Amino acid sequence: MEPQTDLGLEIKSLALVDTHEHLLPEDQWAGDNEKLIEQSRQAGQPGWGDDRPDILQDLFLNYVPSDLEVAGASKEAIQRLFDPAAGDIESRFAGIRDAWEATQHTGYGEAVRLIASKVYGLDSLTPESLDTAQGKLEELRQPGERLRLLSEVANLDHVQIDDFRWACNPDESGPDFFLYDLSWANFANGDLKVEDIVQETGIVVSTLDELRDALAAIFQRYASYAIAVKAQHAYTRTLRWQERGDDEAARALALVLAGGEVEEATRLVLGDWCWARGVELAIEHNLPFKLHTGHHAGTGSMPIDWVRAGNLCPLLARYPDARFVLMHTAYPYSDELVSIAKHYPNVWVDLCWAWSIDPYSSTDFVRRFLHAVPSNKLFAFGGDTFWPTSAVAYSIQARHGLQRALEAEIAEGHLSEQEAITVARRLMRDNQYACFDLDGTRAAIRAQLAPAEVA
């Protein structure tokens, strides 16, 4: 075993900021598997099963089903994999065994192997070892274990969670550790949940001014406790943004409120208008605005031109005072994203999920970024998963990938080891603390919890 370098020790020991997760809440991790399965369904991930923890779900119900399907596993076999009622562990795993053999060395496959080895102590996936791991999983699905896995095993400083909601209420299972994004995806899609808006704000939206007031009311209620605003509407529409006037948006709103089939062009008008209002409110409330760019999860439905970060240039230019966090390295348009980050002072780039999509392209991306863009504009990690055990694996991938990138820079004489350590600290923690108002968010959360604690 090679001796650990000072750089390697620093990367291993430093608490890593996790800027992007979809983690399920404590009560679902520690008890209600039925809710977990339903939320996985809503997110487009397969998840059929009963109400007990299942080791095959924990190992494979992340991003690897996409690679399994591309490798030839049938949708039916993948469904069986996640359904404890469909048979024992051996028979369910057998249906995807050949696809797994072809997939285990992809980034997604590597993450499964890391969960198996680092969380469950498994050297290989066999029926016997999986049966043993089932007992360990039941021990992990207990109150407090979600926090322990993330803070102690993954060694994370904190996590930022997009749970697809506006509400950013304190997470009492770890109020300083689990921080939440205010979701803006539906609004950017031009998709108005009118009843939800009424329930949240008391405003019945029938005019554009009422919609404007409702959007402001959502921020007024939750922005103090939010760490950022987040939108992943690149899954359902192009990232290309256009400025929309009030008259044009009012006509689009009337058509949407009328119900029935709404043309895409109409939704884009209303979506662009709402998106812009969200950016303005994010500026007002001192929140960064996170945007999904690049590759889609899943298979068979990615309009590749939608996801280019270059589509965002009109928005980036229109709002120079906003802090935009462009996520996932815009893979496969990563060179384009480097250019954007080099040109626009209001852009930060996030490697969240990228280490699992394509670990070696991500290592190369770090090196290209450092030679083109100031090093204070890059974030090293976000797991982008529902499961704390998967986040553990993804954090290990990020540390390994960052170390590979910086060791290559040292080997080629571009950085001294001490300079590489400084860069690692920036990418893993310092840059995130500079971009996000962590002290302000945590103080607001503590203040909200204080009356309850006094009572």
XYZ file of C-alpha atoms in Angstrom:
455
model
C 0.000 0.000 0.000
C 1.425 3.373 -1.049
C 2.066 5.885 1.760
C -0.549 8.631 2.005
C 0.590 12.072 0.892
C -0.168 15.284 2.751
C -2.635 16.126 -0.033
C -4.349 12.774 0.305
C -4.601 13.127 4.068
C -6.088 16.618 3.722
C -8.697 15.515 1.190
C -9.617 12.513 3.308
C -9.875 14.389 6.600
C -11.481 17.706 5.601
C -15.232 17.905 6.140
C -16.740 18.153 2.663
C -19.612 20.512 1.850
C -22.438 18.690 0.060
C -24.266 21.246 -2.087
C -26.918 18.995 -3.606
C -29.018 16.101 -2.340
C -32.630 14.933 -2.527
C -32.436 13.129 0.811
C -35.634 11.746 2.218
C -36.539 13.007 5.699
C -35.739 11.256 8.935
C -39.156 9.658 9.415
C -39.012 8.043 5.970
C -35.442 6.790 6.341
C -36.061 5.519 9.853
C -39.522 4.085 9.430
C -41.938 4.710 6.585
C -40.656 2.798 3.570
C -44.008 3.181 1.787
C -43.514 6.958 1.515
C -39.936 6.419 0.355
C -41.077 4.137 -2.450
C -43.818 6.553 -3.554
C -41.385 9.490 -3.653
C -38.969 7.395 -5.704
C -41.798 6.695 -8.155
C -42.592 10.404 -8.432
C -38.935 11.135 -9.168
C -38.939 8.650 -12.047
C -36.943 5.980 -10.234
C -38.258 2.419 -9.997
C -39.256 1.425 -6.488
C -41.852 -1.236 -5.780
C -41.883 -3.054 -2.489
C -43.413 -3.552 0.914
C -42.915 -1.555 4.085
C -39.645 -3.085 5.265
C -36.073 -2.055 4.410
C -34.590 -4.036 1.538
C -30.884 -4.366 0.790
C -31.335 -4.511 -2.992
C -33.222 -1.224 -2.879
C -30.490 0.371 -0.773
C -27.684 -0.800 -3.056
C -29.309 -0.274 -6.440
C -32.137 2.265 -6.088
C -29.997 5.240 -7.089
C -28.672 5.991 -10.588
C -27.395 2.558 -11.590
C -30.765 1.306 -12.991
C -30.132 3.574 -15.999
C -26.872 1.791 -16.764
C -28.447 -1.602 -16.111
C -31.147 -0.869 -18.669
C -28.628 0.436 -21.209
C -26.628 -2.777 -20.616
C -29.657 -4.879 -21.540
C -31.604 -5.538 -18.351
C -35.335 -5.446 -18.987
C -37.589 -2.988 -17.195
C -39.396 -5.972 -15.714
C -36.158 -7.395 -14.276
C -35.300 -4.013 -12.751
C -38.783 -3.777 -11.243
C -38.359 -7.242 -9.729
C -34.977 -6.203 -8.310
C -36.713 -3.616 -6.133
C -39.780 -5.642 -5.183
C -39.299 -7.868 -2.102
C -42.627 -9.525 -2.869
C -41.244 -10.750 -6.211
C -38.979 -13.355 -4.637
C -35.906 -13.859 -2.509
C -32.736 -11.795 -2.896
C -30.991 -14.395 -5.076
C -33.810 -14.712 -7.617
C -34.349 -10.963 -7.892
C -30.631 -10.259 -8.323
C -30.350 -13.012 -10.955
C -32.513 -11.045 -13.360
C -29.953 -8.252 -13.650
C -26.766 -10.234 -13.005
C -25.467 -10.115 -16.599
C -26.216 -6.393 -16.906
C -24.509 -5.803 -13.559
C -21.368 -7.559 -14.774
C -21.220 -5.087 -17.665
C -22.097 -2.074 -15.497
C -20.041 -2.487 -12.334
C -17.118 -0.357 -13.584
C -19.153 2.686 -14.676
C -19.371 5.586 -12.258
C -22.826 4.439 -11.202
C -21.614 0.867 -10.806
C -18.572 1.955 -8.813
C -20.909 3.739 -6.397
C -22.866 0.519 -5.796
C -19.620 -1.309 -5.059
C -18.575 1.470 -2.669
C -21.882 1.235 -0.786
C -21.366 -2.513 -0.524
C -17.771 -2.257 0.720
C -17.758 0.938 2.811
C -21.206 0.710 4.392
C -21.817 -3.062 4.517
C -18.284 -4.500 4.445
C -18.978 -6.649 1.368
C -16.140 -7.607 -0.971
C -18.551 -9.016 -3.562
C -22.277 -9.259 -4.188
C -23.394 -12.832 -3.592
C -26.713 -14.166 -2.271
C -25.021 -15.001 1.023
C -23.357 -11.609 1.467
C -26.538 -9.768 0.524
C -28.516 -11.733 3.122
C -25.942 -10.686 5.738
C -26.154 -7.046 4.646
C -29.944 -7.116 5.030
C -29.511 -7.281 8.807
C -27.052 -4.382 8.767
C -29.517 -2.259 6.769
C -32.212 -2.791 9.375
C -29.772 -1.465 11.993
C -29.084 1.605 9.841
C -32.761 2.430 9.277
C -33.039 3.853 12.796
C -33.389 7.429 14.120
C -30.089 9.304 14.056
C -28.374 6.931 11.635
C -29.015 9.174 8.612
C -27.088 11.989 10.309
C -24.327 9.673 11.508
C -23.774 8.164 8.074
C -23.465 11.577 6.484
C -21.531 13.451 9.157
C -19.247 10.677 10.434
C -18.920 8.065 7.687
C -19.048 10.448 4.699
C -17.426 13.247 6.776
C -19.706 15.952 5.399
C -19.791 19.501 6.763
C -23.501 19.812 5.957
C -25.897 18.896 3.151
C -28.125 21.096 1.002
C -31.356 19.308 0.086
C -33.791 19.896 -2.751
C -36.963 18.118 -1.665
C -39.008 19.624 -4.552
C -40.955 21.931 -2.229
C -41.184 25.634 -1.418
C -41.131 25.047 2.320
C -37.718 25.173 3.968
C -38.677 24.335 7.524
C -35.969 23.440 10.047
C -35.004 19.773 10.078
C -35.062 18.890 13.744
C -32.984 15.754 13.151
C -30.034 18.079 12.445
C -31.025 21.752 12.016
C -27.483 23.016 11.382
C -26.638 20.055 9.151
C -29.675 19.528 6.908
C -30.353 22.730 4.954
C -32.983 23.105 2.236
C -33.410 24.712 -1.180
C -36.559 26.612 -2.108
C -37.839 24.834 -5.222
C -38.676 26.958 -8.281
C -38.911 24.262 -10.978
C -42.692 24.267 -11.414
C -42.828 28.031 -11.775
C -40.007 27.993 -14.339
C -42.034 25.411 -16.262
C -45.070 27.694 -16.301
C -46.823 25.031 -14.238
C -48.983 26.730 -11.606
C -50.301 24.661 -8.709
C -53.108 27.120 -8.015
C -54.582 25.290 -5.017
C -51.137 24.871 -3.471
C -50.464 28.590 -3.937
C -53.710 29.454 -2.149
C -52.903 27.093 0.693
C -49.365 28.467 1.036
C -50.056 32.190 0.649
C -53.806 32.780 0.893
C -53.689 34.423 -2.558
C -56.121 33.285 -5.238
C -54.239 33.877 -8.483
C -56.389 35.286 -11.259
C -54.166 38.139 -12.502
C -50.471 38.622 -13.104
C -50.210 41.064 -10.196
C -51.710 38.443 -7.889
C -49.210 35.885 -9.167
C -46.381 38.355 -8.558
C -47.640 38.874 -4.995
C -47.891 35.110 -4.430
C -44.323 34.516 -5.567
C -43.111 37.256 -3.238
C -45.162 35.783 -0.382
C -43.502 32.376 -0.789
C -40.080 33.982 -0.509
C -41.202 36.118 2.420
C -42.277 32.996 4.272
C -39.342 30.688 3.553
C -36.307 32.548 2.180
C -34.772 33.195 5.605
C -34.530 29.442 6.241
C -33.485 28.479 2.697
C -29.886 27.986 1.652
C -30.610 28.579 -2.057
C -33.271 28.519 -4.776
C -33.244 25.454 -7.021
C -34.793 24.610 -10.395
C -34.309 21.439 -12.460
C -36.721 22.350 -15.232
C -34.137 21.319 -17.847
C -35.855 17.919 -17.578
C -39.102 19.301 -18.973
C -38.199 22.346 -21.093
C -35.254 24.073 -22.673
C -32.881 26.137 -20.548
C -33.102 28.863 -23.174
C -34.550 31.930 -21.439
C -36.151 35.004 -22.982
C -37.252 38.237 -21.351
C -41.060 38.349 -21.259
C -43.120 41.491 -20.781
C -46.061 41.710 -18.419
C -48.640 41.921 -21.207
C -47.320 38.773 -22.882
C -47.122 36.944 -19.545
C -50.657 38.020 -18.579
C -52.059 36.498 -21.778
C -50.164 33.276 -21.097
C -51.404 33.197 -17.505
C -55.011 33.554 -18.646
C -54.613 30.581 -20.984
C -53.021 28.451 -18.253
C -55.713 29.340 -15.710
C -58.432 28.511 -18.232
C -57.390 24.865 -18.009
C -57.237 22.292 -20.748
C -54.348 21.685 -23.091
C -51.772 24.485 -23.053
C -49.279 24.868 -25.900
C -45.589 24.632 -25.080
C -44.990 28.170 -26.337
C -47.513 29.501 -23.821
C -45.928 27.622 -20.949
C -42.504 28.917 -21.977
C -43.754 32.497 -21.853
C -45.210 32.101 -18.373
C -42.248 29.987 -17.252
C -39.695 32.553 -18.369
C -41.617 35.322 -16.604
C -41.854 33.329 -13.339
C -38.238 32.235 -13.626
C -37.113 35.868 -13.885
C -39.225 36.865 -10.888
C -37.610 34.032 -8.933
C -34.151 35.326 -9.817
C -35.125 38.848 -8.735
C -36.476 37.540 -5.437
C -33.334 35.460 -4.918
C -31.255 38.625 -5.311
C -33.516 40.483 -2.880
C -33.236 37.727 -0.277
C -29.508 37.041 -0.812
C -29.953 33.486 -2.098
C -27.933 31.787 -4.849
C -29.998 30.312 -7.688
C -29.087 26.714 -8.557
C -29.856 25.377 -12.032
C -29.654 21.850 -13.374
C -27.569 21.801 -16.546
C -26.472 18.854 -18.657
C -27.229 15.151 -18.536
C -30.640 13.756 -17.554
C -31.130 10.860 -15.189
C -33.057 7.931 -16.608
C -33.037 6.597 -20.161
C -34.623 7.246 -23.525
C -35.979 10.789 -23.119
C -33.209 13.417 -23.147
C -33.495 16.251 -25.721
C -29.785 16.989 -25.580
C -29.961 20.576 -26.827
C -32.251 21.584 -23.947
C -29.517 21.066 -21.366
C -26.703 23.282 -22.685
C -25.520 25.874 -20.191
C -25.024 28.224 -23.134
C -28.803 28.570 -23.326
C -28.587 30.520 -20.072
C -26.371 33.341 -21.327
C -29.230 35.873 -21.802
C -30.332 35.241 -18.192
C -26.783 35.488 -16.821
C -26.277 38.792 -18.634
C -29.664 40.184 -17.618
C -29.078 39.590 -13.880
C -25.432 40.367 -13.058
C -26.245 40.741 -9.350
C -27.578 37.185 -9.051
C -25.381 34.299 -7.934
C -26.021 31.433 -10.362
C -24.800 27.926 -9.489
C -24.669 25.811 -12.653
C -24.780 22.158 -11.727
C -23.423 18.825 -12.981
C -20.699 20.446 -15.183
C -23.311 20.724 -17.975
C -22.079 17.291 -19.093
C -21.452 16.638 -21.968
C -21.120 20.374 -22.755
C -18.400 20.895 -20.150
C -16.055 22.950 -22.327
C -18.895 25.377 -22.965
C -19.461 25.684 -19.214
C -15.789 26.460 -18.569
C -16.077 29.318 -21.050
C -19.226 30.620 -19.361
C -17.624 30.492 -15.908
C -14.579 32.311 -17.268
C -16.738 35.070 -18.773
C -19.537 35.675 -16.239
C -18.545 36.860 -12.727
C -21.967 35.820 -11.384
C -21.497 32.095 -12.171
C -20.297 29.300 -9.896
C -19.935 25.715 -11.145
C -20.903 22.610 -9.168
C -19.478 19.119 -9.678
C -22.513 17.585 -7.972
C -23.433 14.194 -9.494
C -20.735 14.594 -12.154
C -18.273 12.271 -10.368
C -20.783 9.447 -10.759
C -21.914 10.249 -14.304
C -18.369 10.167 -15.689
C -15.575 10.067 -13.081
C -12.684 10.533 -15.499
C -14.261 13.376 -17.454
C -14.872 15.057 -14.101
C -11.222 14.673 -13.122
C -10.245 16.219 -16.449
C -12.845 18.966 -15.942
C -11.260 20.013 -12.641
C -7.869 20.353 -14.300
C -9.180 22.300 -17.283
C -11.231 24.535 -15.014
C -8.250 25.388 -12.794
C -6.220 26.504 -15.807
C -9.022 28.672 -17.198
C -11.186 29.977 -14.339
C -10.344 31.394 -10.887
C -10.329 28.534 -8.390
C -12.860 30.196 -6.077
C -15.696 29.501 -8.554
C -15.882 25.686 -8.329
C -17.681 23.408 -5.829
C -16.378 19.866 -5.425
C -19.366 17.788 -4.426
C -23.040 17.015 -4.232
C -24.382 13.467 -4.168
C -27.796 14.169 -5.744
C -29.483 11.142 -4.165
C -32.372 10.128 -1.885
C -30.318 7.689 0.164
C -27.653 8.529 2.785
C -25.805 5.299 2.009
C -25.525 6.342 -1.653
C -24.323 9.803 -0.593
C -21.530 8.101 1.359
C -20.383 6.347 -1.817
C -20.649 9.448 -3.987
C -18.590 11.454 -1.487
C -15.834 8.851 -1.694
C -15.886 9.112 -5.495
C -15.547 12.893 -5.221
C -12.577 12.705 -2.857
C -10.827 10.129 -5.041
C -11.478 12.108 -8.218
C -10.295 15.393 -6.731
C -7.150 13.736 -5.450
C -6.434 12.245 -8.898
C -6.851 15.652 -10.513
C -4.611 17.525 -8.079
C -1.938 14.812 -7.964
C -1.727 15.021 -11.763
C -1.255 18.780 -11.480
C 1.564 18.228 -8.982
C 3.179 15.520 -11.127
C 3.246 17.813 -14.149
C 4.731 20.670 -12.155
C 1.716 22.990 -12.288
C 1.142 23.010 -8.506
C 3.235 22.394 -5.425
C 1.686 20.056 -2.908
C 0.922 22.977 -0.587
C -0.760 24.859 -3.438
C -2.804 21.749 -4.244
C -3.895 21.513 -0.592
C -5.051 25.140 -0.728
C -7.040 24.411 -3.896
C -8.579 21.312 -2.307
C -9.752 23.344 0.700
C -11.301 25.910 -1.602
C -13.177 23.383 -3.713
C -14.284 21.220 -0.798
C -15.397 23.908 1.671
C -14.187 27.523 1.389
C -15.877 28.396 -1.903
C -19.247 27.167 -0.663
C -18.981 29.165 2.555
C -18.200 32.254 0.476
C -21.142 31.785 -1.919
C -23.887 30.611 0.459
C -24.909 32.568 3.555
C -24.494 29.622 5.889
C -24.157 31.696 9.038
C -27.283 33.715 8.252
C -29.355 30.669 7.320
C -28.342 28.738 10.423
C -28.996 31.747 12.651
C -32.514 32.135 11.204
C -33.217 28.426 11.723
C -32.019 28.585 15.325
C -34.169 31.652 15.956
C -37.227 29.871 14.568
C -36.576 26.842 16.774
C -35.818 28.902 19.885
C -39.457 29.508 20.986
C -40.168 25.791 20.783
C -37.057 25.046 22.809
C -38.032 27.595 25.459
C -41.572 26.172 25.613
